[in-house]
PDB file of C-alpha atoms in Angstrom:
ATOM      1  CA  UNK A   7     -37.118 -73.932 -27.296  1.00 64.00           C
ATOM      2  CA  UNK A   8     -33.772 -75.068 -28.378  1.00 71.00           C
ATOM      3  CA  UNK A   9     -31.174 -74.595 -25.783  1.00 69.00           C
ATOM      4  CA  UNK A  10     -28.585 -72.129 -26.867  1.00 69.00           C
ATOM      5  CA  UNK A  11     -25.105 -73.519 -26.812  1.00 72.00           C
ATOM      6  CA  UNK A  12     -23.073 -71.936 -24.077  1.00 74.00           C
ATOM      7  CA  UNK A  13     -20.768 -69.478 -25.746  1.00 75.00           C
ATOM      8  CA  UNK A  14     -17.262 -69.480 -24.534  1.00 76.00           C
ATOM      9  CA  UNK A  15     -15.857 -66.079 -23.794  1.00 76.00           C
ATOM     10  CA  UNK A  16     -12.686 -65.748 -25.803  1.00 78.00           C
ATOM     11  CA  UNK A  17      -9.583 -65.187 -23.770  1.00 78.00           C
ATOM     12  CA  UNK A  18      -7.535 -62.142 -24.518  1.00 76.00           C
ATOM     13  CA  UNK A  19      -4.063 -63.239 -25.301  1.00 77.00           C
ATOM     14  CA  UNK A  20      -1.898 -60.977 -23.236  1.00 72.00           C
ATOM     15  CA  UNK A  21       1.386 -62.669 -23.909  1.00 74.00           C
ATOM     16  CA  UNK A  22       2.450 -60.087 -26.475  1.00 82.00           C
ATOM     17  CA  UNK A  23       1.696 -57.242 -24.102  1.00 79.00           C
ATOM     18  CA  UNK A  24       5.127 -57.585 -22.591  1.00 79.00           C
ATOM     19  CA  UNK A  25       6.724 -57.311 -26.011  1.00 84.00           C
ATOM     20  CA  UNK A  26       4.799 -54.181 -26.893  1.00 86.00           C
ATOM     21  CA  UNK A  27       5.622 -52.501 -23.621  1.00 83.00           C
ATOM     22  CA  UNK A  28       9.226 -53.559 -24.029  1.00 85.00           C
ATOM     23  CA  UNK A  29       9.312 -51.850 -27.365  1.00 89.00           C
ATOM     24  CA  UNK A  30       7.907 -48.633 -25.922  1.00 86.00           C
ATOM     25  CA  UNK A  31      10.283 -48.881 -22.997  1.00 86.00           C
ATOM     26  CA  UNK A  32      13.278 -49.208 -25.300  1.00 88.00           C
ATOM     27  CA  UNK A  33      12.073 -46.210 -27.282  1.00 86.00           C
ATOM     28  CA  UNK A  34      11.904 -44.025 -24.197  1.00 84.00           C
ATOM     29  CA  UNK A  35      15.187 -45.371 -22.884  1.00 84.00           C
ATOM     30  CA  UNK A  36      16.884 -44.368 -26.098  1.00 84.00           C
ATOM     31  CA  UNK A  37      15.318 -40.923 -26.344  1.00 81.00           C
ATOM     32  CA  UNK A  38      15.946 -39.947 -22.736  1.00 77.00           C
ATOM     33  CA  UNK A  39      18.873 -37.642 -22.313  1.00 71.00           C
ATOM     34  CA  UNK A  40      20.456 -38.051 -18.940  1.00 66.00           C
ATOM     35  CA  UNK A  41      23.188 -35.531 -19.499  1.00 62.00           C
ATOM     36  CA  UNK A  42      22.535 -32.653 -17.173  1.00 68.00           C
ATOM     37  CA  UNK A  43      23.408 -29.062 -17.771  1.00 79.00           C
ATOM     38  CA  UNK A  44      26.398 -27.783 -15.931  1.00 86.00           C
ATOM     39  CA  UNK A  45      27.799 -24.347 -15.567  1.00 88.00           C
ATOM     40  CA  UNK A  46      28.559 -21.358 -13.421  1.00 88.00           C
ATOM     41  CA  UNK A  47      25.499 -19.675 -12.018  1.00 88.00           C
ATOM     42  CA  UNK A  48      25.358 -15.933 -12.164  1.00 87.00           C
ATOM     43  CA  UNK A  49      22.702 -13.343 -11.509  1.00 86.00           C
ATOM     44  CA  UNK A  50      22.883 -10.292 -13.680  1.00 85.00           C
ATOM     45  CA  UNK A  51      22.377  -6.942 -11.977  1.00 81.00           C
ATOM     46  CA  UNK A  52      19.079  -5.195 -12.333  1.00 79.00           C
ATOM     47  CA  UNK A  53      18.792  -2.941 -15.317  1.00 75.00           C
ATOM     48  CA  UNK A  54      20.439   0.272 -14.248  1.00 68.00           C
ATOM     49  CA  UNK A  55      18.529   3.321 -15.346  1.00 62.00           C
ATOM     50  CA  UNK A  56      20.453   5.687 -13.180  1.00 55.00           C
ATOM     51  CA  UNK A  57      23.482   4.210 -11.599  1.00 58.00           C
ATOM     52  CA  UNK A  58      24.134   5.796  -8.303  1.00 57.00           C
ATOM     53  CA  UNK A  59      27.649   4.928  -7.298  1.00 61.00           C
ATOM     54  CA  UNK A  60      27.451   3.525  -3.820  1.00 62.00           C
ATOM     55  CA  UNK A  61      30.314   3.692  -1.446  1.00 67.00           C
ATOM     56  CA  UNK A  62      30.943   0.151  -0.448  1.00 74.00           C
ATOM     57  CA  UNK A  63      33.892  -1.085   1.498  1.00 79.00           C
ATOM     58  CA  UNK A  64      35.702  -4.251   0.690  1.00 80.00           C
ATOM     59  CA  UNK A  65      35.543  -4.002  -3.086  1.00 85.00           C
ATOM     60  CA  UNK A  66      38.221  -5.858  -4.983  1.00 86.00           C
ATOM     61  CA  UNK A  67      38.543  -5.035  -8.645  1.00 88.00           C
ATOM     62  CA  UNK A  68      39.507  -7.502 -11.314  1.00 89.00           C
ATOM     63  CA  UNK A  69      40.235  -6.094 -14.741  1.00 90.00           C
ATOM     64  CA  UNK A  70      40.669  -8.082 -17.914  1.00 90.00           C
ATOM     65  CA  UNK A  71      41.988  -6.301 -20.982  1.00 88.00           C
ATOM     66  CA  UNK A  72      42.147  -6.984 -24.702  1.00 87.00           C
ATOM     67  CA  UNK A  73      45.532  -8.655 -24.357  1.00 87.00           C
ATOM     68  CA  UNK A  74      43.933 -10.899 -21.725  1.00 82.00           C
ATOM     69  CA  UNK A  75      46.106  -9.599 -18.922  1.00 88.00           C
ATOM     70  CA  UNK A  76      44.606  -9.429 -15.455  1.00 89.00           C
ATOM     71  CA  UNK A  77      44.832  -6.734 -12.823  1.00 89.00           C
ATOM     72  CA  UNK A  78      43.568  -7.458  -9.336  1.00 89.00           C
ATOM     73  CA  UNK A  79      43.433  -5.561  -6.087  1.00 85.00           C
ATOM     74  CA  UNK A  80      41.675  -2.945  -4.072  1.00 83.00           C
ATOM     75  CA  UNK A  81      40.932   0.347  -5.754  1.00 81.00           C
ATOM     76  CA  UNK A  82      44.140   2.076  -6.719  1.00 80.00           C
ATOM     77  CA  UNK A  83      46.252  -0.840  -5.596  1.00 81.00           C
ATOM     78  CA  UNK A  84      45.708  -3.217  -8.480  1.00 82.00           C
ATOM     79  CA  UNK A  85      48.575  -5.372  -9.606  1.00 84.00           C
ATOM     80  CA  UNK A  86      49.084  -7.676 -12.535  1.00 87.00           C
ATOM     81  CA  UNK A  87      48.709 -11.400 -11.950  1.00 86.00           C
ATOM     82  CA  UNK A  88      48.116 -14.429 -14.086  1.00 87.00           C
ATOM     83  CA  UNK A  89      44.612 -15.909 -14.142  1.00 84.00           C
ATOM     84  CA  UNK A  90      45.734 -18.948 -12.150  1.00 86.00           C
ATOM     85  CA  UNK A  91      46.961 -16.720  -9.314  1.00 85.00           C
ATOM     86  CA  UNK A  92      43.601 -15.032  -8.804  1.00 87.00           C
ATOM     87  CA  UNK A  93      42.340 -17.582  -6.329  1.00 87.00           C
ATOM     88  CA  UNK A  94      45.282 -17.308  -3.919  1.00 89.00           C
ATOM     89  CA  UNK A  95      45.324 -13.533  -4.290  1.00 87.00           C
ATOM     90  CA  UNK A  96      41.624 -13.351  -3.486  1.00 87.00           C
ATOM     91  CA  UNK A  97      41.954 -15.541  -0.406  1.00 88.00           C
ATOM     92  CA  UNK A  98      44.652 -13.193   0.859  1.00 87.00           C
ATOM     93  CA  UNK A  99      42.544 -10.105   0.160  1.00 87.00           C
ATOM     94  CA  UNK A 100      39.499 -11.772   1.700  1.00 86.00           C
ATOM     95  CA  UNK A 101      41.366 -12.328   4.944  1.00 88.00           C
ATOM     96  CA  UNK A 102      42.713  -8.793   4.893  1.00 87.00           C
ATOM     97  CA  UNK A 103      39.260  -7.305   4.341  1.00 86.00           C
ATOM     98  CA  UNK A 104      37.634  -9.562   6.912  1.00 87.00           C
ATOM     99  CA  UNK A 105      40.212  -8.408   9.467  1.00 88.00           C
ATOM    100  CA  UNK A 106      38.933  -4.866   8.934  1.00 86.00           C
ATOM    101  CA  UNK A 107      35.407  -5.993   9.617  1.00 83.00           C
ATOM    102  CA  UNK A 108      34.136  -5.765   6.056  1.00 84.00           C
ATOM    103  CA  UNK A 109      33.136  -8.459   3.663  1.00 83.00           C
ATOM    104  CA  UNK A 110      34.640  -8.856   0.250  1.00 86.00           C
ATOM    105  CA  UNK A 111      32.883  -7.949  -2.972  1.00 86.00           C
ATOM    106  CA  UNK A 112      34.523  -8.808  -6.239  1.00 87.00           C
ATOM    107  CA  UNK A 113      33.909  -6.512  -9.130  1.00 88.00           C
ATOM    108  CA  UNK A 114      34.872  -7.847 -12.529  1.00 89.00           C
ATOM    109  CA  UNK A 115      35.415  -5.521 -15.413  1.00 89.00           C
ATOM    110  CA  UNK A 116      36.218  -6.840 -18.850  1.00 89.00           C
ATOM    111  CA  UNK A 117      37.046  -4.973 -22.046  1.00 90.00           C
ATOM    112  CA  UNK A 118      34.977  -5.724 -25.157  1.00 89.00           C
ATOM    113  CA  UNK A 119      37.924  -7.238 -26.978  1.00 89.00           C
ATOM    114  CA  UNK A 120      38.866  -9.755 -24.302  1.00 90.00           C
ATOM    115  CA  UNK A 121      38.100 -13.417 -24.693  1.00 90.00           C
ATOM    116  CA  UNK A 122      35.019 -15.014 -23.107  1.00 90.00           C
ATOM    117  CA  UNK A 123      37.163 -18.013 -22.151  1.00 90.00           C
ATOM    118  CA  UNK A 124      39.253 -15.850 -19.823  1.00 91.00           C
ATOM    119  CA  UNK A 125      36.220 -14.173 -18.320  1.00 90.00           C
ATOM    120  CA  UNK A 126      34.770 -17.554 -17.404  1.00 90.00           C
ATOM    121  CA  UNK A 127      38.136 -18.622 -16.054  1.00 90.00           C
ATOM    122  CA  UNK A 128      38.183 -15.583 -13.771  1.00 90.00           C
ATOM    123  CA  UNK A 129      34.669 -16.404 -12.556  1.00 90.00           C
ATOM    124  CA  UNK A 130      35.837 -19.949 -11.932  1.00 90.00           C
ATOM    125  CA  UNK A 131      38.762 -18.715  -9.859  1.00 89.00           C
ATOM    126  CA  UNK A 132      36.472 -16.456  -7.850  1.00 89.00           C
ATOM    127  CA  UNK A 133      34.167 -19.402  -7.168  1.00 89.00           C
ATOM    128  CA  UNK A 134      37.183 -21.472  -6.157  1.00 88.00           C
ATOM    129  CA  UNK A 135      38.035 -18.806  -3.595  1.00 87.00           C
ATOM    130  CA  UNK A 136      34.536 -19.350  -2.116  1.00 87.00           C
ATOM    131  CA  UNK A 137      33.386 -15.820  -2.765  1.00 85.00           C
ATOM    132  CA  UNK A 138      29.734 -15.365  -3.589  1.00 83.00           C
ATOM    133  CA  UNK A 139      29.433 -11.639  -3.888  1.00 84.00           C
ATOM    134  CA  UNK A 140      30.435 -10.944  -7.440  1.00 84.00           C
ATOM    135  CA  UNK A 141      29.413  -7.993  -9.510  1.00 82.00           C
ATOM    136  CA  UNK A 142      29.902  -7.303 -13.153  1.00 82.00           C
ATOM    137  CA  UNK A 143      30.978  -3.767 -13.819  1.00 76.00           C
ATOM    138  CA  UNK A 144      29.635  -2.243 -16.998  1.00 64.00           C
TER     139      UNK A 144
ATOM    140  CA  UNK B 185      13.263 -88.507   3.405  1.00 50.00           C
ATOM    141  CA  UNK B 186      13.924 -89.973  -0.006  1.00 50.00           C
ATOM    142  CA  UNK B 187      10.302 -89.786  -1.005  1.00 48.00           C
ATOM    143  CA  UNK B 188      10.268 -86.082  -0.418  1.00 52.00           C
ATOM    144  CA  UNK B 189      11.755 -85.159  -3.783  1.00 51.00           C
ATOM    145  CA  UNK B 190       9.638 -87.555  -5.770  1.00 52.00           C
ATOM    146  CA  UNK B 191       6.893 -85.198  -6.875  1.00 56.00           C
ATOM    147  CA  UNK B 192       9.004 -82.101  -6.900  1.00 58.00           C
ATOM    148  CA  UNK B 193       8.573 -80.447 -10.276  1.00 66.00           C
ATOM    149  CA  UNK B 194      11.177 -78.122 -11.664  1.00 74.00           C
ATOM    150  CA  UNK B 195       9.780 -74.720 -10.572  1.00 81.00           C
ATOM    151  CA  UNK B 196       9.254 -72.169 -13.345  1.00 82.00           C
ATOM    152  CA  UNK B 197       9.437 -68.458 -12.758  1.00 81.00           C
ATOM    153  CA  UNK B 198       6.054 -66.956 -13.370  1.00 81.00           C
ATOM    154  CA  UNK B 199       6.287 -64.313 -16.073  1.00 76.00           C
ATOM    155  CA  UNK B 200       2.767 -63.076 -15.469  1.00 76.00           C
ATOM    156  CA  UNK B 201       3.971 -59.984 -13.640  1.00 82.00           C
ATOM    157  CA  UNK B 202       6.533 -59.139 -16.274  1.00 80.00           C
ATOM    158  CA  UNK B 203       4.224 -56.716 -18.166  1.00 80.00           C
ATOM    159  CA  UNK B 204       3.508 -54.918 -14.912  1.00 85.00           C
ATOM    160  CA  UNK B 205       7.161 -54.424 -14.175  1.00 86.00           C
ATOM    161  CA  UNK B 206       7.886 -53.253 -17.678  1.00 84.00           C
ATOM    162  CA  UNK B 207       4.883 -50.945 -17.525  1.00 85.00           C
ATOM    163  CA  UNK B 208       6.247 -49.401 -14.404  1.00 89.00           C
ATOM    164  CA  UNK B 209       9.631 -48.787 -16.000  1.00 87.00           C
ATOM    165  CA  UNK B 210       7.908 -47.476 -19.091  1.00 86.00           C
ATOM    166  CA  UNK B 211       5.854 -44.996 -17.133  1.00 88.00           C
ATOM    167  CA  UNK B 212       8.947 -43.845 -15.259  1.00 87.00           C
ATOM    168  CA  UNK B 213      10.789 -43.129 -18.476  1.00 84.00           C
ATOM    169  CA  UNK B 214       7.756 -41.542 -20.111  1.00 84.00           C
ATOM    170  CA  UNK B 215       7.396 -39.135 -17.241  1.00 84.00           C
ATOM    171  CA  UNK B 216      11.056 -38.291 -16.928  1.00 80.00           C
ATOM    172  CA  UNK B 217      11.761 -37.859 -20.622  1.00 78.00           C
ATOM    173  CA  UNK B 218      12.176 -34.330 -21.832  1.00 76.00           C
ATOM    174  CA  UNK B 219      12.570 -34.231 -25.557  1.00 73.00           C
ATOM    175  CA  UNK B 220      15.355 -32.137 -26.853  1.00 70.00           C
ATOM    176  CA  UNK B 221      13.657 -29.430 -28.795  1.00 69.00           C
ATOM    177  CA  UNK B 222      16.503 -27.497 -30.273  1.00 73.00           C
ATOM    178  CA  UNK B 223      19.876 -28.302 -31.671  1.00 77.00           C
ATOM    179  CA  UNK B 224      21.545 -24.938 -31.259  1.00 79.00           C
ATOM    180  CA  UNK B 225      24.759 -23.812 -32.861  1.00 84.00           C
ATOM    181  CA  UNK B 226      28.075 -25.644 -32.852  1.00 87.00           C
ATOM    182  CA  UNK B 227      29.947 -24.110 -29.948  1.00 87.00           C
ATOM    183  CA  UNK B 228      32.951 -25.159 -27.933  1.00 90.00           C
ATOM    184  CA  UNK B 229      32.087 -24.198 -24.387  1.00 88.00           C
ATOM    185  CA  UNK B 230      34.903 -23.520 -21.921  1.00 90.00           C
ATOM    186  CA  UNK B 231      35.913 -25.885 -19.116  1.00 90.00           C
ATOM    187  CA  UNK B 232      35.899 -24.897 -15.467  1.00 89.00           C
ATOM    188  CA  UNK B 233      36.520 -26.519 -12.126  1.00 89.00           C
ATOM    189  CA  UNK B 234      33.394 -25.215 -10.421  1.00 85.00           C
ATOM    190  CA  UNK B 235      30.747 -26.327 -12.892  1.00 85.00           C
ATOM    191  CA  UNK B 236      27.529 -26.799 -10.939  1.00 84.00           C
ATOM    192  CA  UNK B 237      24.652 -28.980 -11.953  1.00 85.00           C
ATOM    193  CA  UNK B 238      21.535 -27.135 -13.019  1.00 83.00           C
ATOM    194  CA  UNK B 239      18.326 -28.815 -11.972  1.00 79.00           C
ATOM    195  CA  UNK B 240      15.067 -28.706 -13.826  1.00 74.00           C
ATOM    196  CA  UNK B 241      15.401 -28.993 -17.568  1.00 76.00           C
ATOM    197  CA  UNK B 242      12.012 -27.449 -18.057  1.00 79.00           C
ATOM    198  CA  UNK B 243      13.145 -24.144 -16.608  1.00 85.00           C
ATOM    199  CA  UNK B 244      16.142 -23.717 -18.842  1.00 87.00           C
ATOM    200  CA  UNK B 245      16.209 -21.582 -21.950  1.00 88.00           C
ATOM    201  CA  UNK B 246      19.234 -21.920 -24.160  1.00 88.00           C
ATOM    202  CA  UNK B 247      21.047 -19.087 -25.791  1.00 91.00           C
ATOM    203  CA  UNK B 248      23.855 -19.965 -28.179  1.00 91.00           C
ATOM    204  CA  UNK B 249      26.544 -17.614 -29.381  1.00 91.00           C
ATOM    205  CA  UNK B 250      29.044 -19.005 -31.814  1.00 89.00           C
ATOM    206  CA  UNK B 251      32.459 -17.840 -32.938  1.00 90.00           C
ATOM    207  CA  UNK B 252      30.948 -15.786 -35.785  1.00 90.00           C
ATOM    208  CA  UNK B 253      28.889 -13.798 -33.264  1.00 88.00           C
ATOM    209  CA  UNK B 254      25.652 -15.382 -34.364  1.00 89.00           C
ATOM    210  CA  UNK B 255      23.040 -15.556 -31.628  1.00 91.00           C
ATOM    211  CA  UNK B 256      20.565 -18.413 -31.595  1.00 90.00           C
ATOM    212  CA  UNK B 257      17.573 -18.909 -29.340  1.00 89.00           C
ATOM    213  CA  UNK B 258      15.118 -21.720 -30.109  1.00 85.00           C
ATOM    214  CA  UNK B 259      17.034 -22.500 -33.303  1.00 84.00           C
ATOM    215  CA  UNK B 260      16.405 -19.073 -34.732  1.00 86.00           C
ATOM    216  CA  UNK B 261      19.181 -16.671 -35.466  1.00 89.00           C
ATOM    217  CA  UNK B 262      18.381 -13.322 -33.992  1.00 88.00           C
ATOM    218  CA  UNK B 263      19.619  -9.907 -33.078  1.00 90.00           C
ATOM    219  CA  UNK B 264      20.051  -8.752 -29.499  1.00 87.00           C
ATOM    220  CA  UNK B 265      16.780  -6.814 -29.770  1.00 89.00           C
ATOM    221  CA  UNK B 266      14.906  -9.983 -30.640  1.00 90.00           C
ATOM    222  CA  UNK B 267      16.602 -11.756 -27.748  1.00 90.00           C
ATOM    223  CA  UNK B 268      15.040  -9.227 -25.402  1.00 91.00           C
ATOM    224  CA  UNK B 269      11.530  -9.780 -26.710  1.00 91.00           C
ATOM    225  CA  UNK B 270      11.732 -13.576 -26.792  1.00 91.00           C
ATOM    226  CA  UNK B 271      13.280 -13.787 -23.334  1.00 91.00           C
ATOM    227  CA  UNK B 272      10.655 -11.445 -21.961  1.00 91.00           C
ATOM    228  CA  UNK B 273       7.963 -13.769 -23.304  1.00 91.00           C
ATOM    229  CA  UNK B 274       9.727 -16.782 -21.850  1.00 91.00           C
ATOM    230  CA  UNK B 275      10.129 -15.137 -18.483  1.00 91.00           C
ATOM    231  CA  UNK B 276       6.537 -14.064 -18.235  1.00 92.00           C
ATOM    232  CA  UNK B 277       5.336 -17.566 -19.073  1.00 92.00           C
ATOM    233  CA  UNK B 278       7.804 -19.118 -16.644  1.00 90.00           C
ATOM    234  CA  UNK B 279       9.186 -16.800 -13.942  1.00 89.00           C
ATOM    235  CA  UNK B 280      11.670 -19.427 -12.788  1.00 89.00           C
ATOM    236  CA  UNK B 281      13.501 -19.402 -16.058  1.00 90.00           C
ATOM    237  CA  UNK B 282      17.259 -19.748 -16.132  1.00 90.00           C
ATOM    238  CA  UNK B 283      19.079 -18.786 -19.294  1.00 91.00           C
ATOM    239  CA  UNK B 284      21.878 -21.169 -20.124  1.00 90.00           C
ATOM    240  CA  UNK B 285      24.495 -19.305 -22.087  1.00 90.00           C
ATOM    241  CA  UNK B 286      26.272 -21.623 -24.453  1.00 91.00           C
ATOM    242  CA  UNK B 287      28.974 -19.356 -25.704  1.00 92.00           C
ATOM    243  CA  UNK B 288      32.011 -20.356 -27.709  1.00 91.00           C
ATOM    244  CA  UNK B 289      35.131 -19.947 -25.635  1.00 88.00           C
ATOM    245  CA  UNK B 290      36.839 -17.877 -28.301  1.00 90.00           C
ATOM    246  CA  UNK B 291      34.055 -15.303 -28.464  1.00 90.00           C
ATOM    247  CA  UNK B 292      34.845 -11.737 -27.591  1.00 90.00           C
ATOM    248  CA  UNK B 293      33.258 -10.343 -24.459  1.00 89.00           C
ATOM    249  CA  UNK B 294      31.675  -7.573 -26.507  1.00 90.00           C
ATOM    250  CA  UNK B 295      28.947  -9.833 -27.863  1.00 90.00           C
ATOM    251  CA  UNK B 296      28.539 -11.489 -24.463  1.00 90.00           C
ATOM    252  CA  UNK B 297      27.987  -8.101 -22.890  1.00 90.00           C
ATOM    253  CA  UNK B 298      25.463  -7.134 -25.576  1.00 90.00           C
ATOM    254  CA  UNK B 299      23.427 -10.281 -25.006  1.00 91.00           C
ATOM    255  CA  UNK B 300      23.588  -9.843 -21.246  1.00 90.00           C
ATOM    256  CA  UNK B 301      22.284  -6.321 -21.586  1.00 89.00           C
ATOM    257  CA  UNK B 302      19.376  -7.537 -23.671  1.00 90.00           C
ATOM    258  CA  UNK B 303      18.684 -10.155 -20.989  1.00 90.00           C
ATOM    259  CA  UNK B 304      18.712  -7.460 -18.349  1.00 89.00           C
ATOM    260  CA  UNK B 305      16.283  -5.522 -20.497  1.00 88.00           C
ATOM    261  CA  UNK B 306      13.991  -8.552 -20.478  1.00 89.00           C
ATOM    262  CA  UNK B 307      14.577  -8.944 -16.738  1.00 88.00           C
ATOM    263  CA  UNK B 308      15.733 -12.520 -17.288  1.00 87.00           C
ATOM    264  CA  UNK B 309      18.633 -12.099 -14.951  1.00 87.00           C
ATOM    265  CA  UNK B 310      19.301 -15.619 -13.745  1.00 90.00           C
ATOM    266  CA  UNK B 311      21.853 -17.020 -16.098  1.00 91.00           C
ATOM    267  CA  UNK B 312      24.283 -19.872 -16.250  1.00 90.00           C
ATOM    268  CA  UNK B 313      27.503 -19.854 -18.182  1.00 91.00           C
ATOM    269  CA  UNK B 314      27.437 -23.370 -19.553  1.00 90.00           C
ATOM    270  CA  UNK B 315      30.777 -25.056 -19.043  1.00 90.00           C
ATOM    271  CA  UNK B 316      32.279 -28.498 -19.016  1.00 88.00           C
ATOM    272  CA  UNK B 317      33.908 -29.920 -15.947  1.00 85.00           C
ATOM    273  CA  UNK B 318      37.662 -29.762 -16.126  1.00 79.00           C
TER     274      UNK B 318
END
C-alpha cells in the first residue's frame, strides 16, 4: 500500500467577489428611479346610471368656460373672479356656510373647450383652501 | 513606556466584510428597484402648489394624453373604449390601482372628460392628476 499523498483542498479565491457585487450594485443604483409621482388626488364619482338630483346644502359652484373665465358662488349668486382669487373666496364662503351649520361642498363644472391647465389650477386652489369635498359636475 | 510602541504594527482595515456590506446594499437596491416599463407620450404636465406624493409605484397605472388628443396606456395608443377595457383588467388584477393622469396642460377638458368617463365605466375611480410642484 502506497500512502496517498494528502490532497490539499484548493481555496476559493473570494477576493473578486467584492468587485462582482460592486458591479451589480452600480447597475441597480443606476437603474433605480427615485423620482416619485406627485399630483392631485381625486376620486371620480360612481358611474351615474340615473342621476337623482339630491338637495344638499352648502354647495358652492365653480364654473369654467371656454374663454377660461371663472364664476364662483352659491347657486344663483355666482360672480366672476380670477383663478388666483378662488382660494380666498372659498375660505370666505366656507366660513359663511359653516356659520349656518352646514359644511361646504365644491362643485366644479367645466366646459369642453376650456383648458385642462385651468381646471387643475382650480383644483389646486380648492385644495389650498383646505376643502376636501369636491365634486365634478357632468 | 517607550517599549510599548516597539512591536506595534501599522493596523490594516480588514476588507473581509466588504462583500457582505456590498451584498446588503445590492439586495436593498434589487428589492426596491421598479423598472420603468413604459415611456409614455411627451407631455408637459401643469404645476401646482398642492402636489402630493403618491406612494406605491406598483399600484400606479399611467394614462397619457398629449396635445394632439392621443391617449396612451402601456405605450399603446388607444381610443376611450379601449381605455375602459384595459383599465377594467388592471383594476380587477389589482383593486388598489390608482390611475395617474399625465395630461398636457394645453389639452382641452373635452378629452379629459371623455377619458374620465371611460375610467368611471371601468370603475377605476381613484385617479391622480400628475403635476409638478410649483
